[in-house]
Short mmCIF file of C-alpha atoms in Angstrom, two decimals:
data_model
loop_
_atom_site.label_atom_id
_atom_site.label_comp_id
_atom_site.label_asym_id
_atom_site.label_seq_id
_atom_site.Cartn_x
_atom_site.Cartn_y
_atom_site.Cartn_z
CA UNK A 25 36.60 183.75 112.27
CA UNK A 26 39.54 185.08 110.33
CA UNK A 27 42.89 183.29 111.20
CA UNK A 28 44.98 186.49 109.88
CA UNK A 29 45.13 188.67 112.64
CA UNK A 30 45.20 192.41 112.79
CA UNK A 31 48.79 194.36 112.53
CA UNK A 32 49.99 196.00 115.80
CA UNK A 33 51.37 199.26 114.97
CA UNK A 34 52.79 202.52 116.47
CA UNK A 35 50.86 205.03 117.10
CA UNK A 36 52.96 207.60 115.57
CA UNK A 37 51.43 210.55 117.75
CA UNK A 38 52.69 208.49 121.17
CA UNK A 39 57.01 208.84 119.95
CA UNK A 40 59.37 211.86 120.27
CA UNK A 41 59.52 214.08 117.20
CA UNK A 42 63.08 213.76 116.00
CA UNK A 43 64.48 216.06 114.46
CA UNK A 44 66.51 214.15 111.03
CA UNK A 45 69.67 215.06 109.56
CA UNK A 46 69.47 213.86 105.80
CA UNK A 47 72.46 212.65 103.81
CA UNK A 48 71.63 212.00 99.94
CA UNK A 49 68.75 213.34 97.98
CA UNK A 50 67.69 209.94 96.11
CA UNK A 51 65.96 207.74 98.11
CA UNK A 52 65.62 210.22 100.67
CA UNK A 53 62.93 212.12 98.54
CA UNK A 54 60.55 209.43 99.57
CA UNK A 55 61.69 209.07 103.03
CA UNK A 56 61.11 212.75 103.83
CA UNK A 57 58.00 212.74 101.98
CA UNK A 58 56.80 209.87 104.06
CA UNK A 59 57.34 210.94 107.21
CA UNK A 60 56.09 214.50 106.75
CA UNK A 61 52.86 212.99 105.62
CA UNK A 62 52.19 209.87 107.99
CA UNK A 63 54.29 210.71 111.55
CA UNK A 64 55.28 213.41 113.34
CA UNK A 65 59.12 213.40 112.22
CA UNK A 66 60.89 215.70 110.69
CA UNK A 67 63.74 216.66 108.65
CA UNK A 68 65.70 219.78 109.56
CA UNK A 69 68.74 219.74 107.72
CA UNK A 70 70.36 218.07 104.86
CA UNK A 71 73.58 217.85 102.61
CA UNK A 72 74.53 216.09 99.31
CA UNK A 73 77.20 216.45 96.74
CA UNK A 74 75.11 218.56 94.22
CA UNK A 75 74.88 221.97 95.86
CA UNK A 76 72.30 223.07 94.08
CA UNK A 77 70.40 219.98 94.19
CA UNK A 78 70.28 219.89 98.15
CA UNK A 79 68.96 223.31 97.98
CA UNK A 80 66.28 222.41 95.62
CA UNK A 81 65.56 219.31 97.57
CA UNK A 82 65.65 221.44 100.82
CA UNK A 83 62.84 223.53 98.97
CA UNK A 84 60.84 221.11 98.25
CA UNK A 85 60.60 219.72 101.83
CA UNK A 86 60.90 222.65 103.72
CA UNK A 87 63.91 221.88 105.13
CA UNK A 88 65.57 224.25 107.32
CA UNK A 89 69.38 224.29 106.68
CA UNK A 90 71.62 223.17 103.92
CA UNK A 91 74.98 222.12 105.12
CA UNK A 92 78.09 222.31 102.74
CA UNK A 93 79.07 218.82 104.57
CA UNK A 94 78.76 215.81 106.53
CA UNK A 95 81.00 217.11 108.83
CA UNK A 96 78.92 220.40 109.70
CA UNK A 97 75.48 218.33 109.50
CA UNK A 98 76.33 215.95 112.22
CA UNK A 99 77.77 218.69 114.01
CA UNK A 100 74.19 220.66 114.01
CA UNK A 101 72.76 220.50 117.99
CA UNK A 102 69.36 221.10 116.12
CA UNK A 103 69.97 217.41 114.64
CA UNK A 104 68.82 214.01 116.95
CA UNK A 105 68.94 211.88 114.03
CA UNK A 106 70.96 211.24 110.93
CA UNK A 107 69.57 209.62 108.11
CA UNK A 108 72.27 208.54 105.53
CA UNK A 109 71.22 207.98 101.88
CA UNK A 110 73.69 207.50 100.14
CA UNK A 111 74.89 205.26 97.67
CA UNK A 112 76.97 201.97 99.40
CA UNK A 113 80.28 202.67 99.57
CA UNK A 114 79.40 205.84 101.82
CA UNK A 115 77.90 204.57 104.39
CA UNK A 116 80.44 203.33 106.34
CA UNK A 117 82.36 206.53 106.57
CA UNK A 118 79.26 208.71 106.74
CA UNK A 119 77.78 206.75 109.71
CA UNK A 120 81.11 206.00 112.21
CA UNK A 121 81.38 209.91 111.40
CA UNK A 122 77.44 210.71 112.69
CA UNK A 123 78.16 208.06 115.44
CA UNK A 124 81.44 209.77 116.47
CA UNK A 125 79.11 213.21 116.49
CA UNK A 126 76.85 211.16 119.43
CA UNK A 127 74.09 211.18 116.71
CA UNK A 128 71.54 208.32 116.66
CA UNK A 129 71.51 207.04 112.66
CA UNK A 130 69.63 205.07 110.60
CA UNK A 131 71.60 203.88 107.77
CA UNK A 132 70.06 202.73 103.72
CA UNK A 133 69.86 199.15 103.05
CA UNK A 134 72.28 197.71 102.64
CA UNK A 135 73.83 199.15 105.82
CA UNK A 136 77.44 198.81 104.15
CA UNK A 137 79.52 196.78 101.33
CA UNK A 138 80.47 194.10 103.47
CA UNK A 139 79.47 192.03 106.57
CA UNK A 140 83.41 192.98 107.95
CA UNK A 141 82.22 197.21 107.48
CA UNK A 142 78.58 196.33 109.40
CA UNK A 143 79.70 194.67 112.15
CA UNK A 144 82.85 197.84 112.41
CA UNK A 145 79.71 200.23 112.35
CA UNK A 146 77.28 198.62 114.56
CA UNK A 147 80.14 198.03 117.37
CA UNK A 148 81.03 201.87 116.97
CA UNK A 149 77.11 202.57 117.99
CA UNK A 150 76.85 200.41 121.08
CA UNK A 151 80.15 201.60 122.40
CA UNK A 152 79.04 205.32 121.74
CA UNK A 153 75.26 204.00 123.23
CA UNK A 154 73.62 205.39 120.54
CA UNK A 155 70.73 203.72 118.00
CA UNK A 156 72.17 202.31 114.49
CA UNK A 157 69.92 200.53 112.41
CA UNK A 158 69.60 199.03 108.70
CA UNK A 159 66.39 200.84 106.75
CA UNK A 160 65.29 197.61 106.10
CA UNK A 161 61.40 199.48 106.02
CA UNK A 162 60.23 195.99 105.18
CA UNK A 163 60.06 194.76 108.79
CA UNK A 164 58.16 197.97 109.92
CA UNK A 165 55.61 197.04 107.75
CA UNK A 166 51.52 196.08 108.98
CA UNK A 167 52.24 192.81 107.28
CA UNK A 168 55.28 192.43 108.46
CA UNK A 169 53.51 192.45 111.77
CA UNK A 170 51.19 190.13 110.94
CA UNK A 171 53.56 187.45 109.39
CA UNK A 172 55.16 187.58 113.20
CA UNK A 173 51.79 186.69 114.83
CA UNK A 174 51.41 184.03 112.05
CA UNK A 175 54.73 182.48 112.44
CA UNK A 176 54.43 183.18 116.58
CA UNK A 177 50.82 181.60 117.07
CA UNK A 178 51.99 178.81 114.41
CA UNK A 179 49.85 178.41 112.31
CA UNK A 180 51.70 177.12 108.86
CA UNK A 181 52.99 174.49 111.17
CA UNK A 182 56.94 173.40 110.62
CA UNK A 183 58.53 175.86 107.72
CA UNK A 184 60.24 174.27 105.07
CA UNK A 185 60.29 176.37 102.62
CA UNK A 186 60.73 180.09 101.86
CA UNK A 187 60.40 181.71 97.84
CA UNK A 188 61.38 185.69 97.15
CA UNK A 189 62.52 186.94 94.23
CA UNK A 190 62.97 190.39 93.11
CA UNK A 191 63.68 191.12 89.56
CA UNK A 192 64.09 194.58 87.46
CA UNK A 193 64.70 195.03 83.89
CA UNK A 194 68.25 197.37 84.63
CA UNK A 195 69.99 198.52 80.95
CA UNK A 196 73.59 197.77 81.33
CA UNK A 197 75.06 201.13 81.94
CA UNK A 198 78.51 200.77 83.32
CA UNK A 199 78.93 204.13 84.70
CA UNK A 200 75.53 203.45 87.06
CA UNK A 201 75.22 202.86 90.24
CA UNK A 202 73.67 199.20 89.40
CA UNK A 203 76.86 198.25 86.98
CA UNK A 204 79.66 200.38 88.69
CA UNK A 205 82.21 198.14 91.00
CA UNK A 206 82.97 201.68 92.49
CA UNK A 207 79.78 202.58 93.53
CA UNK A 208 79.06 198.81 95.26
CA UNK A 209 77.24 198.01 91.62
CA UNK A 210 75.26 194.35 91.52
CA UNK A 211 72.33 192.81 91.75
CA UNK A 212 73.18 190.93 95.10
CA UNK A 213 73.67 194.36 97.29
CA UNK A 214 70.55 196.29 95.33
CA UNK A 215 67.82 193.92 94.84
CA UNK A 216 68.86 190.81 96.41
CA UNK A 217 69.27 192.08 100.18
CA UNK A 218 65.92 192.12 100.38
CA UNK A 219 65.38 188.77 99.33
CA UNK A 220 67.82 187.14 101.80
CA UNK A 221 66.51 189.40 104.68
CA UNK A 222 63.17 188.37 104.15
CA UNK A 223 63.93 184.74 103.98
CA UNK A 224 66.03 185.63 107.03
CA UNK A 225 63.09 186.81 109.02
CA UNK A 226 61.74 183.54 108.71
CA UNK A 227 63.91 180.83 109.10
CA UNK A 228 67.45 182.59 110.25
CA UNK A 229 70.71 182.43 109.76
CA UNK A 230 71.68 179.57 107.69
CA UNK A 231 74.14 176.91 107.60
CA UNK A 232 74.50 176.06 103.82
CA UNK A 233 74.99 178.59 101.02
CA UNK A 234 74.58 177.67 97.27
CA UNK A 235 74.69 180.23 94.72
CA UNK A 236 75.03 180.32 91.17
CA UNK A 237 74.36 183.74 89.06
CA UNK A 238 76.06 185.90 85.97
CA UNK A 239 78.69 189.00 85.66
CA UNK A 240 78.18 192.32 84.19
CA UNK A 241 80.91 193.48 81.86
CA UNK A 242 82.58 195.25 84.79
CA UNK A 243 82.45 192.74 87.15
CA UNK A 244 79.89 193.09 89.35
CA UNK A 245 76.75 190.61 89.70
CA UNK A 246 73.56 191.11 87.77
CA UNK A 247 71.59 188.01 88.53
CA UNK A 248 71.82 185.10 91.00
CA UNK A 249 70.00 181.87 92.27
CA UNK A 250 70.54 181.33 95.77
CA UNK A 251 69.56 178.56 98.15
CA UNK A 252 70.11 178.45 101.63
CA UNK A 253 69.62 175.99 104.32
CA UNK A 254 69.65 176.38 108.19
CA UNK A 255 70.73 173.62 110.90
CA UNK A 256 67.01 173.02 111.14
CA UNK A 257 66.72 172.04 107.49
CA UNK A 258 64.32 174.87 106.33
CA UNK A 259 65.21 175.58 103.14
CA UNK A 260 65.16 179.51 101.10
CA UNK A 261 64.80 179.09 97.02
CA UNK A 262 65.45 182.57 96.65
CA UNK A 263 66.31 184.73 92.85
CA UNK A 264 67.50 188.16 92.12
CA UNK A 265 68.37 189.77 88.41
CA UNK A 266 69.23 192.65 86.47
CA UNK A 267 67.99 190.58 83.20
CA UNK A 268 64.24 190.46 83.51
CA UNK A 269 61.29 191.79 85.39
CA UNK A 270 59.77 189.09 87.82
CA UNK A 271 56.70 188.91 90.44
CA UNK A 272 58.68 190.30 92.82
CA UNK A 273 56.49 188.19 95.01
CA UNK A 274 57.45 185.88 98.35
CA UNK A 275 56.09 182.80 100.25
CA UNK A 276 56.59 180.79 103.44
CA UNK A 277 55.86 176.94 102.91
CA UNK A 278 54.74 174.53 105.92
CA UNK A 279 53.42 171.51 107.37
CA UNK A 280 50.41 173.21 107.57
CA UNK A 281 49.93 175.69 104.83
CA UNK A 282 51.35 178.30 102.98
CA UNK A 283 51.66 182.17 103.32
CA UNK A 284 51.74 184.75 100.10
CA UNK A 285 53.18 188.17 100.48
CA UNK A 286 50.90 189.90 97.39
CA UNK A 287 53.87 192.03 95.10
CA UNK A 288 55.70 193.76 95.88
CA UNK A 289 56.42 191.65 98.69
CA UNK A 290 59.00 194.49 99.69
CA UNK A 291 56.08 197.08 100.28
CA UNK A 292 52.79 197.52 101.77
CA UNK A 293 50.65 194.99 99.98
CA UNK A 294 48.86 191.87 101.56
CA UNK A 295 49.06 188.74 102.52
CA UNK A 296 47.16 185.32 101.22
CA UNK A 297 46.81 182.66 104.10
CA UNK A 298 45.94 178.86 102.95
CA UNK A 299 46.01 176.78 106.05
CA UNK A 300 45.14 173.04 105.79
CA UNK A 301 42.44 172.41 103.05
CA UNK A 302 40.74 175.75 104.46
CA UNK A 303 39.82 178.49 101.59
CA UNK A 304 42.24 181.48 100.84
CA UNK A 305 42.10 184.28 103.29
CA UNK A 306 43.74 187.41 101.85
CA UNK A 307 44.33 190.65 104.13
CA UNK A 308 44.99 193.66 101.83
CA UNK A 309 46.29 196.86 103.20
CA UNK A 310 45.32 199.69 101.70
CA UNK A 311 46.09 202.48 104.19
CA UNK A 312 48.59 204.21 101.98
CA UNK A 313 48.64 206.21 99.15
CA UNK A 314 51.59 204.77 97.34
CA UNK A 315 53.70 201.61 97.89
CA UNK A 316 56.75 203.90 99.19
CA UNK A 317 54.38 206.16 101.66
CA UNK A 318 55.23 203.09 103.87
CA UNK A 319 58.96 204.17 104.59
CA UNK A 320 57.45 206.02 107.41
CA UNK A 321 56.27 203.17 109.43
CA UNK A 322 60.43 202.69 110.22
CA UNK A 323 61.16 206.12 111.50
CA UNK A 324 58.22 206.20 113.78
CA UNK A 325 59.32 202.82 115.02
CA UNK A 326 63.12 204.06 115.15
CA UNK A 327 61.83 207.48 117.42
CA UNK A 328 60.06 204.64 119.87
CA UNK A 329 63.40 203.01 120.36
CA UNK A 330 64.98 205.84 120.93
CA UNK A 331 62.87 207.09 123.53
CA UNK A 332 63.38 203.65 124.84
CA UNK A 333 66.59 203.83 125.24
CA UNK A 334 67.75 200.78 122.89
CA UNK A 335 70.99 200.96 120.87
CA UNK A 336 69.73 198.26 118.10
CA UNK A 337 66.07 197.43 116.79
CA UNK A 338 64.16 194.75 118.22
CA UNK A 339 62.70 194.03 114.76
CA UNK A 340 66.17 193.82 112.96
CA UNK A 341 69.23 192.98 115.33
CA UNK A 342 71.96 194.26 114.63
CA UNK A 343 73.34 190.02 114.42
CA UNK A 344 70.82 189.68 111.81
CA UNK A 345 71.87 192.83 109.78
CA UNK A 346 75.59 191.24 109.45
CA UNK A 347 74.07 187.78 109.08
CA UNK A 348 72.41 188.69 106.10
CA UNK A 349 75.75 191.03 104.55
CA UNK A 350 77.42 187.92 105.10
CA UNK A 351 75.43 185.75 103.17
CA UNK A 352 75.16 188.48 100.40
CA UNK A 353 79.22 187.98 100.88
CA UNK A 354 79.19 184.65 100.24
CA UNK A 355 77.20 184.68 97.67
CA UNK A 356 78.82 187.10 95.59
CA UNK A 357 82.21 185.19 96.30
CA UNK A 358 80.66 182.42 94.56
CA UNK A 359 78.93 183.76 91.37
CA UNK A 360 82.65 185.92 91.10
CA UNK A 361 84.60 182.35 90.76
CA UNK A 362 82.22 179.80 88.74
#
C-alpha cells in the first residue's frame, strides 16, 4: 500500500467566480492565463504603467476594461478582487489603497519590502474585514497537500532537518529589477522567499538566524547561505544566488526518513518518500500543462475563503507571512554588515 497519500484539492467548479482586478502585466500574464484555463475566475479589468501595454495585455486575455489607474480600478463595482503584480516596492501602497476601496486582494510574493510594511497591510485588511493574502502559489499546490498529510500522519518521524535552495544565473544589470535597490533588487526578496517559506511550512518560525551571502555593485544581495534554527532544534540549511544555476530542489530530514520535493520544488512537480529502510516511493503530478499553469490552484483556493468569510488563509497566516519577511529582514541585515 502506498504511504504517499492522495492531494485534497478544490473543486474549482464548487467556489464563487470572482471577478479580478489586475495590477501589473508581468507575472500576471501567467496568473490570468491560469485561471482562465483551470477555474472558473476571471479577470475583468486591469491597469499598468505602459498604456499601451495594458491594452495589449487586456487583448490578449479578453479583459474587459483598461483603467488609466489604481485609483479608478479599485474603484470599479464590477471588481471583487484585486490582484496586485507589481514589482515590491508597490505593493504596499497599491494594496492599503484596494483595501481602503473594501476590495478583497491577493498580493505577489513577497507581500511587501519589509516585515514592518506586511504586518501595516495585513492589520489594514482585518480591520476593513476583508481577505489579504501573500501569492505564495506554493502552498496551494497538490503536493503541497500531500506534504501536510505526511508531516500530519507523521510519518518522517521527528524533523531535523530541512534543504531548499533556489538558484538562477541573473547578469548583473543594475538598472533591473533583480540589481536595483529602488525596485526592492536582491536575491533574498526574489528567489530566497521561497526558500525560507518553505522551510517555514515545516518547522516554523525560528529562534536562531545565521546568514552569510555577497553584494551586488549597488548594494543589494545576490547570494546568501542561511541557517535557521527553531526552539525545538529543527534545523533549515537553506541557499539562494544570483551567481549560478542550482537544483532548485528541497527536502525534509527525520527520525524516520526523508521527503524530496522533485525541481522545481516551487512548482507542481513530485514528491520522493524514503521511510525507514523501505524503497523510494515517488508521486509525480502531471495534471498540468506547464509548471506555472499551477498559479491557479491559489485563486480557486482564495474564492473558497472568501465565500467563507475568512480575512487571512488558513494555508498561509497572515503571522507566518511577516514571520518569514522578518527573517528575509534579518538576513539581509546581516549579509549588508559582514
Amino acid at each position: 500500500m502506498p504511504l504517499l497519500p492522495a492531494p485534497r484539492l478544490i473543486d474549482p467548479t464548487t467556489v464563487p467566480a470572482l471577478r479580478w482586478g489586475v495590477i501589473g502585466t508581468g507575472i500576471a500574464d501567467r496568473f490570468v492565463h491560469a485561471i482562465d484555463a483551470h477555474t472558473g475566475q476571471r479577470a475583468v479589468a486591469v491597469t499598468a504603467r505602459d498604456a499601451e501595454r495594458t491594452r495589449a495585455f487586456a487583448a490578449t486575455h479578453g479583459i474587459e476594461r483598461v483603467h488609466a489607474s489604481v485609483a479608478d480600478l479599485v474603484a470599479d463595482p464590477h471588481v471583487d478582487v484585486v490582484y496586485v503584480a507589481t514589482p515590491h516596492p508597490l505593493h504596499r501602497e497599491q494594496a492599503l489603497t484596494a483595501i481602503a476601496a473594501g476590495k478583497h486582494v491577493l498580493i505577489e510574493k513577497p507581500i511587501a519590502l519589509t516585515a514592518a510594511e506586511a504586518t501595516e497591510i495585513l492589520r489594514a485588511g482585518r480591520a476593513a474585514g476583508v481577505l489579504v493574502a501573500e501569492a505564495m502559489w506554493t502552498r496551494y499546490l497538490p503536493q503541497a497537500d500531500v506534504i501536510r498529510q505526511v508531516l500530519d500522519a507523521g510519518l518522517l518521524g521527528e524533523i531535523d532537518l530541512v534543504r531548499a535552495d533556489f538558484g538562477s544565473l541573473v547578469p548583473f544589470d543594475p538598472t533591473s529589477r533583480m540589481f536595483d535597490p529602488a525596485l526592492g533588487g536582491g536575491a533574498m526578496l526574489d528567489l530566497g522567499v521561497y526558500i525560507v517559506a518553505f522551510a517555514s511550512s515545516i518547522i516554523g518560525p525560528p529562534r536562531t538566524i545565521r546568514a552569510v551571502g555577497t553584494l551586488a555593485a549597488t548594494g543589494v544581495d545576490d547570494s546568501a547561505t542561511v541557517a535557521l534554527k527553531t526552539d525545538a532544534g529543527a534545523q533549515a540549511a537553506l541557499t539562494t544566488t544570483f551567481g549560478a544555476v542550482t537544483p532548485v530542489e528541497a527536502s525534509v530530514f527525520g527520525s524516520r526518513g526523508r521527503l524530496d520535493v522533485l525541481a522545481p520544488f516551487y512548482g507542481p512537480t513530485g514528491l520522493r518518500l524514503r521511510v525507514d529502510d523501505a524503497d523510494a516511493e515517488v508521486w509525480r503530478d502531471e495534471a498540468l500543462p506547464t509548471v506555472h499553469d499551477g498559479l491557479g490552484y491559489q485563486a480557486t483556493a482564495f474564492a473558497s475563503y472568501v465565500e467563507q468569510g475568512l480575512v487571512e488563509s488558513p494555508l498561509h497566516p497572515h503571522d507566518e507571512v511577516v514571520s518569514v519577511l522578518t527573517t528575509i529582514d534579518e538576513v539581509r541585515r546581516q549579509i549588508a554588515e559582514e
